[in-house]
Coordinates of C-alpha atoms in Angstrom, one line a residue:
Chain A
X1 CA -48.5 24.6 -31.8
X2 CA -44.8 24.6 -31.0
X3 CA -42.3 27.4 -31.2
X4 CA -39.6 27.1 -33.9
X5 CA -36.1 28.3 -33.2
X6 CA -35.4 31.1 -35.6
X7 CA -34.9 34.7 -34.3
X8 CA -38.3 36.0 -35.6
X9 CA -40.2 33.0 -34.1
X10 CA -38.4 33.3 -30.8
X11 CA -39.4 37.0 -30.6
X12 CA -43.0 36.0 -31.4
X13 CA -42.9 33.4 -28.7
X14 CA -41.5 35.9 -26.2
X15 CA -44.2 38.4 -27.1
X16 CA -46.8 35.7 -26.7
X17 CA -45.4 34.8 -23.3
X18 CA -45.5 38.5 -22.3
X19 CA -49.0 39.0 -23.7
X20 CA -50.2 35.9 -21.7
X21 CA -48.4 36.3 -18.4
X22 CA -48.2 40.0 -17.7
X23 CA -52.0 40.5 -17.6
X24 CA -52.0 37.9 -14.8
X25 CA -50.0 40.1 -12.5
X26 CA -52.3 42.4 -10.5
X27 CA -51.1 45.7 -9.1
X28 CA -52.8 46.6 -5.9
X29 CA -52.6 50.2 -4.6
X30 CA -53.8 50.5 -1.0
X31 CA -55.1 53.7 0.5
X32 CA -53.5 55.9 -2.2
X33 CA -53.8 59.6 -1.2
X34 CA -53.0 61.3 -4.5
X35 CA -55.2 60.5 -7.5
X36 CA -52.3 61.6 -9.8
X37 CA -50.3 58.6 -8.5
X38 CA -53.2 56.2 -9.5
X39 CA -53.2 57.6 -13.0
X40 CA -49.4 57.5 -13.3
X41 CA -49.4 53.9 -12.0
X42 CA -52.0 52.9 -14.6
X43 CA -49.8 54.4 -17.3
X44 CA -46.7 52.7 -15.9
X45 CA -48.5 49.4 -16.0
X46 CA -49.9 49.7 -19.5
X47 CA -46.6 50.8 -21.0
X48 CA -45.1 47.5 -19.7
X49 CA -48.0 45.4 -20.8
X50 CA -49.9 44.9 -17.4
X51 CA -53.6 45.5 -17.2
X52 CA -55.0 44.4 -13.8
X53 CA -55.3 47.3 -11.4
X54 CA -57.0 47.0 -8.0
X55 CA -57.5 49.9 -5.6
X56 CA -58.1 49.4 -1.9
X57 CA -60.0 52.5 -0.5
X58 CA -58.4 55.2 -2.7
X59 CA -58.8 58.6 -1.1
X60 CA -60.1 60.2 -4.4
X61 CA -61.1 58.0 -7.3
X62 CA -62.3 58.5 -10.0
X63 CA -60.6 61.9 -10.3
X64 CA -59.6 64.3 -13.0
X65 CA -56.0 64.2 -12.0
X66 CA -55.9 60.4 -12.2
X67 CA -57.3 60.6 -15.8
X68 CA -54.8 63.4 -16.7
X69 CA -51.7 61.5 -15.4
X70 CA -52.9 58.2 -17.0
X71 CA -52.3 59.9 -20.4
X72 CA -54.3 57.5 -22.5
X73 CA -53.9 54.4 -20.4
X74 CA -57.6 54.6 -19.7
X75 CA -58.1 50.9 -20.5
X76 CA -56.3 50.1 -17.3
X77 CA -57.6 53.0 -15.2
X78 CA -61.3 52.6 -16.2
X79 CA -61.2 48.8 -15.5
X80 CA -59.6 49.2 -12.1
X81 CA -61.5 47.3 -9.4
X82 CA -62.1 49.2 -6.2
X83 CA -62.3 47.1 -3.0
X84 CA -62.3 47.8 0.8
X85 CA -59.7 45.4 2.1
X86 CA -56.7 43.3 1.3
X87 CA -58.6 40.0 1.5
X88 CA -60.9 41.1 -1.4
X89 CA -57.9 42.4 -3.4
X90 CA -56.1 39.0 -3.2
X91 CA -59.1 36.6 -3.0
X92 CA -58.3 34.8 -6.3
X93 CA -54.5 35.1 -6.1
X94 CA -52.3 32.2 -5.4
X95 CA -49.2 34.3 -4.6
X96 CA -48.8 37.9 -3.5
X97 CA -45.8 40.2 -2.8
X98 CA -45.9 43.2 -0.5
X99 CA -43.7 46.2 -1.5
X100 CA -42.1 47.7 1.5
X101 CA -39.5 50.5 1.8
X102 CA -37.4 48.4 4.2
X103 CA -37.3 44.9 5.6
X104 CA -39.2 45.8 8.7
X105 CA -40.9 42.4 8.6
X106 CA -38.7 39.7 10.1
X107 CA -40.6 36.6 9.1
X108 CA -41.2 36.9 5.3
X109 CA -38.9 36.0 2.5
X110 CA -37.3 39.3 1.3
X111 CA -36.7 39.9 -2.4
X112 CA -35.2 42.8 -4.2
X113 CA -37.4 44.0 -7.2
X114 CA -35.5 41.9 -9.7
X115 CA -35.9 38.6 -7.9
X116 CA -39.5 39.4 -6.9
X117 CA -40.3 40.0 -10.6
X118 CA -38.8 36.6 -11.6
X119 CA -40.7 34.8 -8.8
X120 CA -44.0 36.5 -9.7
X121 CA -43.6 35.6 -13.4
X122 CA -42.9 32.0 -12.4
X123 CA -45.9 31.9 -10.1
X124 CA -48.2 33.6 -12.7
X125 CA -47.9 30.6 -14.9
X126 CA -50.4 28.8 -12.7
X127 CA -52.9 31.7 -12.0
X128 CA -53.3 35.3 -10.9
X129 CA -50.6 36.9 -8.6
X130 CA -50.4 40.3 -7.1
X131 CA -47.9 43.0 -6.1
X132 CA -49.2 45.3 -3.3
X133 CA -48.2 49.0 -2.8
X134 CA -49.1 51.0 0.3
X135 CA -50.1 54.6 1.1
X136 CA -47.6 57.3 0.0
X137 CA -46.8 58.3 3.6
X138 CA -47.2 55.3 5.8
X139 CA -46.8 52.4 3.4
X140 CA -48.6 49.1 4.1
X141 CA -50.2 48.1 7.4
X142 CA -48.9 45.0 9.2
X143 CA -52.2 43.2 8.4
X144 CA -51.6 43.9 4.6
X145 CA -48.0 42.6 4.8
X146 CA -49.1 39.5 6.6
X147 CA -51.7 38.7 3.9
X148 CA -48.8 38.5 1.4
X149 CA -46.4 35.6 0.8
X150 CA -43.2 37.6 0.6
X151 CA -42.0 41.2 0.7
X152 CA -39.9 43.1 -1.9
X153 CA -38.1 46.3 -1.9
X154 CA -36.4 48.5 -4.5
X155 CA -32.8 49.3 -3.6
X156 CA -32.5 53.1 -2.9
X157 CA -30.2 55.8 -1.7
X158 CA -30.1 55.4 2.1
X159 CA -29.7 59.2 2.5
X160 CA -32.8 60.0 0.5
X161 CA -35.2 57.1 0.1
X162 CA -38.4 58.9 -0.9
X163 CA -39.4 56.9 -3.9
X164 CA -42.7 58.0 -5.4
X165 CA -45.3 55.2 -5.4
X166 CA -46.0 55.4 -9.1
X167 CA -42.2 55.4 -9.8
X168 CA -42.0 52.3 -7.7
X169 CA -44.8 50.7 -9.8
X170 CA -42.9 51.7 -12.9
X171 CA -39.7 50.0 -11.7
X172 CA -41.5 46.8 -10.8
X173 CA -43.5 46.7 -14.0
X174 CA -40.3 47.2 -16.0
X175 CA -38.7 44.3 -14.1
X176 CA -41.8 42.2 -14.6
X177 CA -41.6 42.8 -18.4
X178 CA -37.8 42.1 -18.4
X179 CA -38.5 38.8 -16.5
X180 CA -41.4 37.8 -18.7
X181 CA -39.2 38.3 -21.7
X182 CA -36.9 35.5 -20.5
X183 CA -39.6 32.8 -20.1
X184 CA -41.6 30.8 -22.5
X185 CA -44.9 29.5 -21.4
X186 CA -44.9 25.8 -21.0
X187 CA -47.2 24.2 -23.6
X188 CA -49.4 22.7 -20.9
X189 CA -49.5 23.0 -17.2
X190 CA -48.1 19.7 -16.1
X191 CA -48.5 20.5 -12.5
X192 CA -51.3 18.3 -11.4
X193 CA -51.7 20.0 -8.0
X194 CA -53.9 23.0 -8.0
X195 CA -52.6 25.8 -5.7
X196 CA -55.0 27.2 -3.1
X197 CA -56.2 30.7 -3.4
X198 CA -55.8 33.3 -0.7
X199 CA -59.5 33.1 0.1
X200 CA -59.2 29.3 0.6
X201 CA -56.2 29.7 2.9
X202 CA -58.1 32.3 4.9
X203 CA -61.1 29.9 5.1
X204 CA -58.7 27.3 6.5
X205 CA -57.2 29.6 9.1
X206 CA -60.6 30.7 10.3
X207 CA -61.6 27.1 10.6
X208 CA -58.5 26.3 12.6
X209 CA -59.2 29.2 15.0
X210 CA -62.8 28.2 15.5
X211 CA -61.9 24.5 16.0
X212 CA -59.1 25.4 18.4
X213 CA -61.6 27.3 20.5
X214 CA -64.4 24.6 20.1
X215 CA -62.2 21.8 21.4
X216 CA -60.9 23.9 24.3
X217 CA -57.3 24.3 23.0
X218 CA -57.4 28.0 22.4
X219 CA -58.7 30.5 25.0
X220 CA -60.2 33.4 23.1
X221 CA -59.5 35.6 26.2
X222 CA -55.8 34.8 26.0
X223 CA -55.0 33.7 22.4
X224 CA -51.3 34.3 22.7
X225 CA -49.6 34.1 19.3
X226 CA -51.4 31.0 18.1
X227 CA -53.2 32.5 15.1
X228 CA -50.3 34.6 13.8
X229 CA -48.1 31.5 13.9
X230 CA -50.7 29.5 12.0
X231 CA -51.0 32.2 9.4
X232 CA -47.3 32.4 9.0
X233 CA -46.9 28.6 8.7
X234 CA -49.7 28.2 6.2
X235 CA -48.7 31.1 4.0
X236 CA -45.2 29.8 3.8
X237 CA -46.4 26.3 3.0
X238 CA -48.0 27.4 -0.3
X239 CA -51.0 25.1 0.2
X240 CA -52.7 23.1 -2.5
X241 CA -56.5 23.0 -2.7
X242 CA -56.7 19.3 -1.9
X243 CA -54.6 19.8 1.2
X244 CA -57.1 22.4 2.4
X245 CA -59.9 20.0 1.8
X246 CA -58.2 17.3 3.8
X247 CA -57.3 19.6 6.7
X248 CA -60.8 21.1 6.9
X249 CA -62.3 17.6 6.8
X250 CA -60.2 16.7 9.8
X251 CA -61.2 20.0 11.6
X252 CA -64.9 19.2 11.0
X253 CA -64.4 15.8 12.5
X254 CA -62.7 17.4 15.6
X255 CA -65.6 19.9 15.9
X256 CA -68.2 17.2 15.9
X257 CA -66.5 15.7 18.9
X258 CA -65.9 19.0 20.5
Chain B
X1 CA -6.7 51.4 1.0
X2 CA -8.0 48.0 0.0
X3 CA -11.4 46.4 0.8
X4 CA -11.4 43.5 3.2
X5 CA -13.7 40.6 2.5
X6 CA -16.1 40.3 5.3
X7 CA -19.8 41.0 4.8
X8 CA -19.9 44.4 6.5
X9 CA -16.8 45.6 4.7
X10 CA -18.1 44.4 1.3
X11 CA -21.3 46.4 2.0
X12 CA -19.2 49.5 2.9
X13 CA -17.1 49.1 -0.3
X14 CA -20.3 48.8 -2.4
X15 CA -21.8 51.9 -0.8
X16 CA -18.5 53.7 -1.4
X17 CA -18.5 52.6 -5.0
X18 CA -22.0 53.9 -5.5
X19 CA -21.4 57.1 -3.6
X20 CA -18.4 57.8 -5.9
X21 CA -19.6 56.6 -9.2
X22 CA -23.3 57.5 -9.4
X23 CA -22.7 61.3 -9.0
X24 CA -20.6 61.1 -12.1
X25 CA -23.6 60.1 -14.3
X26 CA -25.3 63.3 -15.5
X27 CA -29.0 63.2 -16.5
X28 CA -29.7 65.6 -19.4
X29 CA -33.3 66.6 -20.1
X30 CA -33.7 68.4 -23.4
X31 CA -36.5 70.8 -24.1
X32 CA -38.8 69.4 -21.4
X33 CA -42.3 70.9 -21.7
X34 CA -43.8 70.1 -18.3
X35 CA -42.0 71.4 -15.2
X36 CA -43.6 68.6 -13.2
X37 CA -41.5 66.1 -15.2
X38 CA -38.3 68.0 -14.3
X39 CA -39.2 67.8 -10.6
X40 CA -40.1 64.1 -10.8
X41 CA -36.9 63.4 -12.6
X42 CA -34.8 65.2 -9.9
X43 CA -36.6 63.0 -7.3
X44 CA -36.0 59.8 -9.4
X45 CA -32.3 60.7 -9.6
X46 CA -31.8 61.5 -5.9
X47 CA -33.6 58.4 -4.7
X48 CA -31.1 56.3 -6.7
X49 CA -28.1 58.3 -5.6
X50 CA -27.6 60.5 -8.7
X51 CA -27.0 64.3 -8.3
X52 CA -26.0 65.9 -11.6
X53 CA -29.0 67.3 -13.6
X54 CA -28.6 69.4 -16.7
X55 CA -31.5 71.1 -18.5
X56 CA -31.3 72.1 -22.2
X57 CA -33.8 74.9 -22.8
X58 CA -36.5 73.8 -20.4
X59 CA -39.9 75.4 -21.3
X60 CA -40.6 76.5 -17.7
X61 CA -37.9 76.4 -15.1
X62 CA -37.7 77.2 -12.2
X63 CA -41.4 76.5 -11.6
X64 CA -43.6 75.7 -8.6
X65 CA -44.7 72.4 -10.1
X66 CA -41.1 71.3 -10.5
X67 CA -40.5 72.0 -6.9
X68 CA -43.7 70.2 -5.8
X69 CA -43.0 67.1 -7.7
X70 CA -39.3 67.0 -6.6
X71 CA -40.7 66.4 -3.1
X72 CA -37.6 67.3 -1.1
X73 CA -35.0 66.4 -3.8
X74 CA -34.2 70.1 -3.9
X75 CA -30.5 69.5 -3.7
X76 CA -30.6 68.0 -7.2
X77 CA -33.2 70.4 -8.6
X78 CA -31.6 73.7 -7.3
X79 CA -28.2 72.7 -8.5
X80 CA -29.5 71.8 -12.0
X81 CA -27.4 73.5 -14.7
X82 CA -29.4 75.2 -17.5
X83 CA -27.7 75.3 -21.0
X84 CA -28.9 76.1 -24.5
X85 CA -27.5 73.2 -26.5
X86 CA -26.3 69.6 -26.4
X87 CA -22.6 70.6 -26.9
X88 CA -22.7 72.6 -23.6
X89 CA -24.5 69.8 -21.8
X90 CA -21.9 67.2 -22.8
X91 CA -18.8 69.4 -22.9
X92 CA -16.9 67.6 -20.1
X93 CA -18.3 64.1 -20.7
X94 CA -16.2 61.3 -22.1
X95 CA -19.2 59.2 -22.9
X96 CA -22.9 59.9 -23.6
X97 CA -26.0 57.7 -24.3
X98 CA -29.1 59.0 -26.0
X99 CA -32.4 57.6 -24.8
X100 CA -34.8 56.9 -27.7
X101 CA -38.1 55.2 -27.9
X102 CA -37.0 53.0 -30.8
X103 CA -33.7 52.2 -32.5
X104 CA -34.4 54.7 -35.4
X105 CA -30.7 55.4 -35.7
X106 CA -28.8 52.7 -37.5
X107 CA -25.2 54.0 -37.0
X108 CA -25.0 53.9 -33.2
X109 CA -24.5 51.0 -30.8
X110 CA -28.0 50.2 -29.5
X111 CA -28.4 49.2 -25.8
X112 CA -31.3 48.2 -23.8
X113 CA -31.5 50.1 -20.4
X114 CA -29.8 47.4 -18.5
X115 CA -26.7 47.1 -20.7
X116 CA -26.6 50.9 -21.2
X117 CA -26.4 51.3 -17.4
X118 CA -23.6 48.7 -17.1
X119 CA -21.7 50.5 -19.9
X120 CA -22.2 54.0 -18.3
X121 CA -21.0 52.8 -14.9
X122 CA -17.9 51.3 -16.5
X123 CA -17.1 54.5 -18.4
X124 CA -17.9 56.6 -15.3
X125 CA -14.8 55.2 -13.6
X126 CA -12.7 57.5 -15.8
X127 CA -14.8 60.7 -15.7
X128 CA -18.3 62.3 -16.2
X129 CA -20.7 60.5 -18.5
X130 CA -24.3 61.4 -19.5
X131 CA -27.7 60.0 -20.3
X132 CA -29.8 62.3 -22.5
X133 CA -33.6 62.4 -22.6
X134 CA -35.7 64.3 -25.2
X135 CA -38.9 66.3 -25.2
X136 CA -42.1 64.6 -24.1
X137 CA -43.7 64.6 -27.5
X138 CA -41.0 64.6 -30.1
X139 CA -38.0 63.0 -28.3
X140 CA -34.5 64.0 -29.2
X141 CA -33.4 65.8 -32.4
X142 CA -31.1 64.0 -34.8
X143 CA -28.4 66.5 -33.9
X144 CA -28.7 65.5 -30.2
X145 CA -28.6 61.8 -31.0
X146 CA -25.5 62.3 -33.2
X147 CA -23.7 64.1 -30.3
X148 CA -24.0 60.9 -28.2
X149 CA -21.9 57.7 -28.4
X150 CA -24.7 55.2 -28.3
X151 CA -28.5 55.0 -28.0
X152 CA -30.5 53.1 -25.5
X153 CA -34.1 52.2 -25.1
X154 CA -36.4 50.8 -22.5
X155 CA -38.3 47.7 -23.7
X156 CA -42.1 48.6 -23.7
X157 CA -45.4 47.3 -24.8
X158 CA -45.6 47.8 -28.6
X159 CA -49.3 48.4 -28.3
X160 CA -48.9 51.3 -25.9
X161 CA -45.4 52.7 -25.7
X162 CA -46.2 56.1 -24.1
X163 CA -43.5 56.0 -21.3
X164 CA -43.4 59.2 -19.3
X165 CA -40.0 60.9 -19.4
X166 CA -39.6 61.0 -15.6
X167 CA -40.6 57.4 -15.4
X168 CA -37.9 56.6 -18.0
X169 CA -35.4 58.5 -15.9
X170 CA -36.6 56.5 -12.9
X171 CA -36.0 53.2 -14.7
X172 CA -32.6 54.2 -16.0
X173 CA -31.5 55.5 -12.6
X174 CA -32.6 52.3 -10.9
X175 CA -30.6 50.3 -13.5
X176 CA -27.6 52.6 -12.8
X177 CA -27.8 51.9 -9.1
X178 CA -28.2 48.2 -9.7
X179 CA -25.2 48.3 -12.0
X180 CA -23.1 50.4 -9.7
X181 CA -23.1 47.9 -6.9
X182 CA -24.5 44.7 -5.8
X183 CA -26.9 46.4 -3.4
X184 CA -27.2 44.6 0.0
X185 CA -30.5 43.0 0.7
X186 CA -31.4 43.2 4.3
X187 CA -31.3 39.7 5.7
X188 CA -34.6 38.2 6.7
X189 CA -34.5 37.3 10.3
X190 CA -36.4 34.0 9.7
X191 CA -33.4 32.0 10.8
X192 CA -34.1 33.3 14.4
X193 CA -36.8 30.7 14.6
X194 CA -35.5 27.2 15.4
X195 CA -36.2 24.7 12.6
X196 CA -37.8 21.4 13.5
X197 CA -35.7 18.3 13.2
X198 CA -36.9 15.5 10.9
X199 CA -37.7 13.4 14.0
X200 CA -39.9 16.2 15.3
X201 CA -41.8 16.4 12.0
X202 CA -42.2 12.6 12.0
X203 CA -43.6 12.8 15.5
X204 CA -46.1 15.4 14.3
X205 CA -47.2 13.3 11.4
X206 CA -47.7 10.3 13.6
X207 CA -49.7 12.4 16.0
X208 CA -51.9 13.7 13.1
X209 CA -52.5 10.1 12.0
X210 CA -53.4 8.9 15.4
X211 CA -55.7 11.9 16.1
X212 CA -57.4 11.6 12.7
X213 CA -58.3 8.0 13.6
X214 CA -59.3 8.8 17.2
X215 CA -61.7 11.5 16.1
X216 CA -63.2 9.3 13.5
X217 CA -62.0 11.3 10.5
X218 CA -59.6 8.6 9.1
X219 CA -60.7 5.0 8.6
X220 CA -57.5 2.8 9.1
X221 CA -59.1 0.2 6.8
X222 CA -59.3 2.8 4.0
X223 CA -56.8 5.5 4.6
X224 CA -56.8 6.8 1.0
X225 CA -54.0 9.3 0.4
X226 CA -54.4 11.3 3.7
X227 CA -51.0 10.5 5.3
X228 CA -48.9 10.9 2.1
X229 CA -50.5 14.3 1.5
X230 CA -49.9 15.4 5.1
X231 CA -46.3 14.3 4.8
X232 CA -45.8 16.2 1.5
X233 CA -47.4 19.3 3.0
X234 CA -45.4 19.4 6.2
X235 CA -42.1 18.5 4.6
X236 CA -42.5 21.4 2.2
X237 CA -43.4 23.8 4.9
X238 CA -40.0 23.6 6.6
X239 CA -41.6 23.6 10.1
X240 CA -40.3 25.4 13.1
X241 CA -40.1 23.7 16.5
X242 CA -42.6 26.1 18.1
X243 CA -45.1 25.4 15.3
X244 CA -44.9 21.7 16.0
X245 CA -45.6 22.3 19.7
X246 CA -48.6 24.4 18.8
X247 CA -50.0 21.9 16.3
X248 CA -49.4 19.0 18.7
X249 CA -51.1 20.9 21.6
X250 CA -54.1 21.3 19.4
X251 CA -54.1 17.6 18.5
X252 CA -53.9 16.6 22.1
X253 CA -56.9 18.7 22.8
X254 CA -58.8 17.1 20.0
X255 CA -57.9 13.6 21.3
X256 CA -59.1 14.4 24.8
X257 CA -62.5 15.1 23.2
X258 CA -62.3 12.1 20.8

């Protein structure tokens, strides 16, 4: 059914776009220390129309303080998925953005919150995407940042940059809602090429490493920077599923000869 | 003194603009019930470069919970001015915006948060301006709304619109900072890696093709779409020279075993 162009219909289309796209954006909170921040993040998400919360090793959860600060956003809080590592948090996602306080990472694309939101909404049209927030004191680990496709930061006062993690979630979810309000969902997904998930890319990387060792190219005792460079290349390349199949077919053939 | 137009000077001018203008925007919290929200609002302000906090009849202030949630933003919290009515809060302001959950008032100009921020920053060039937030449960009184020049609201999920007052302050202060200056995005250093030339990428693709045949993965009589897909992948990936060297090293190792 198409969208007609009078004001009321346009609003309805926009609401439909938001209702469909925003739930595809997962908020991942890694190693959160204060349960109050988990509750406040759930509330920040729900008030902007997001629903998918994932917690990596929360220090205290479930917890009374999380429930109190969620203030009724229990649908989001109670459905939060708890996992133990970043790979599980991103397994079914085709695109992920790491939120960092500063651009400490020199190899990723760096977005501000507004452009990150626009990019995530675009990517969400073809499947789940994620926005990852680190621990209150130390932020994200290098491993967690590397598992993401880009980094994003919220511009802050350089003289006092102590942005609360739930407040950061609020700003990003607000920007996501603003960005979702500007798009209309295409009637059908004309993109014939299915994007690979993070789990599929990880499978490929592991296969490359194993093959490189098996064929005598990579010395496990002295791996140099081979694997980080491969990870960087293939996360930048935004692989499609069929490309993964082709590359892994070739790796299997190399291994048989190895 | 004028601003010169090289990148560093532009950044300095933007920072100066923010340092001068943002402190002229007063945040007024009216009849706040929870001291934690006052502390969180002070932190939200300071992290975005605002400093002028005014409290109309706070239920509990000063309070330990306000101090805890301010998390170091005590410069803002301790300098907060406490008054008893909206007239005193806005006395020296030339422009004020009331934050309301919905546009219940039909006589004021109605802004969303983004346009309200732009308007406030423009008005702040000529003197103090204010943004007024109401009580957690009942919002602003009609008298308080009438004392302002416009109303503004943050777009929210119509099915769950319970936006925390400190979270609302965070979103508005973020929009004020965004409006006050084009904030510099730290440049990603990815240009430090030398990009591969087209000829180098072609060399890689030819090498992949030869290796795939040599190891028995690709049948030259029936190549299907293998090479076009590889070409598509590696042209999209914007390869770097070192990545080409690594991949070709691995291909050579596979060929030796082939």
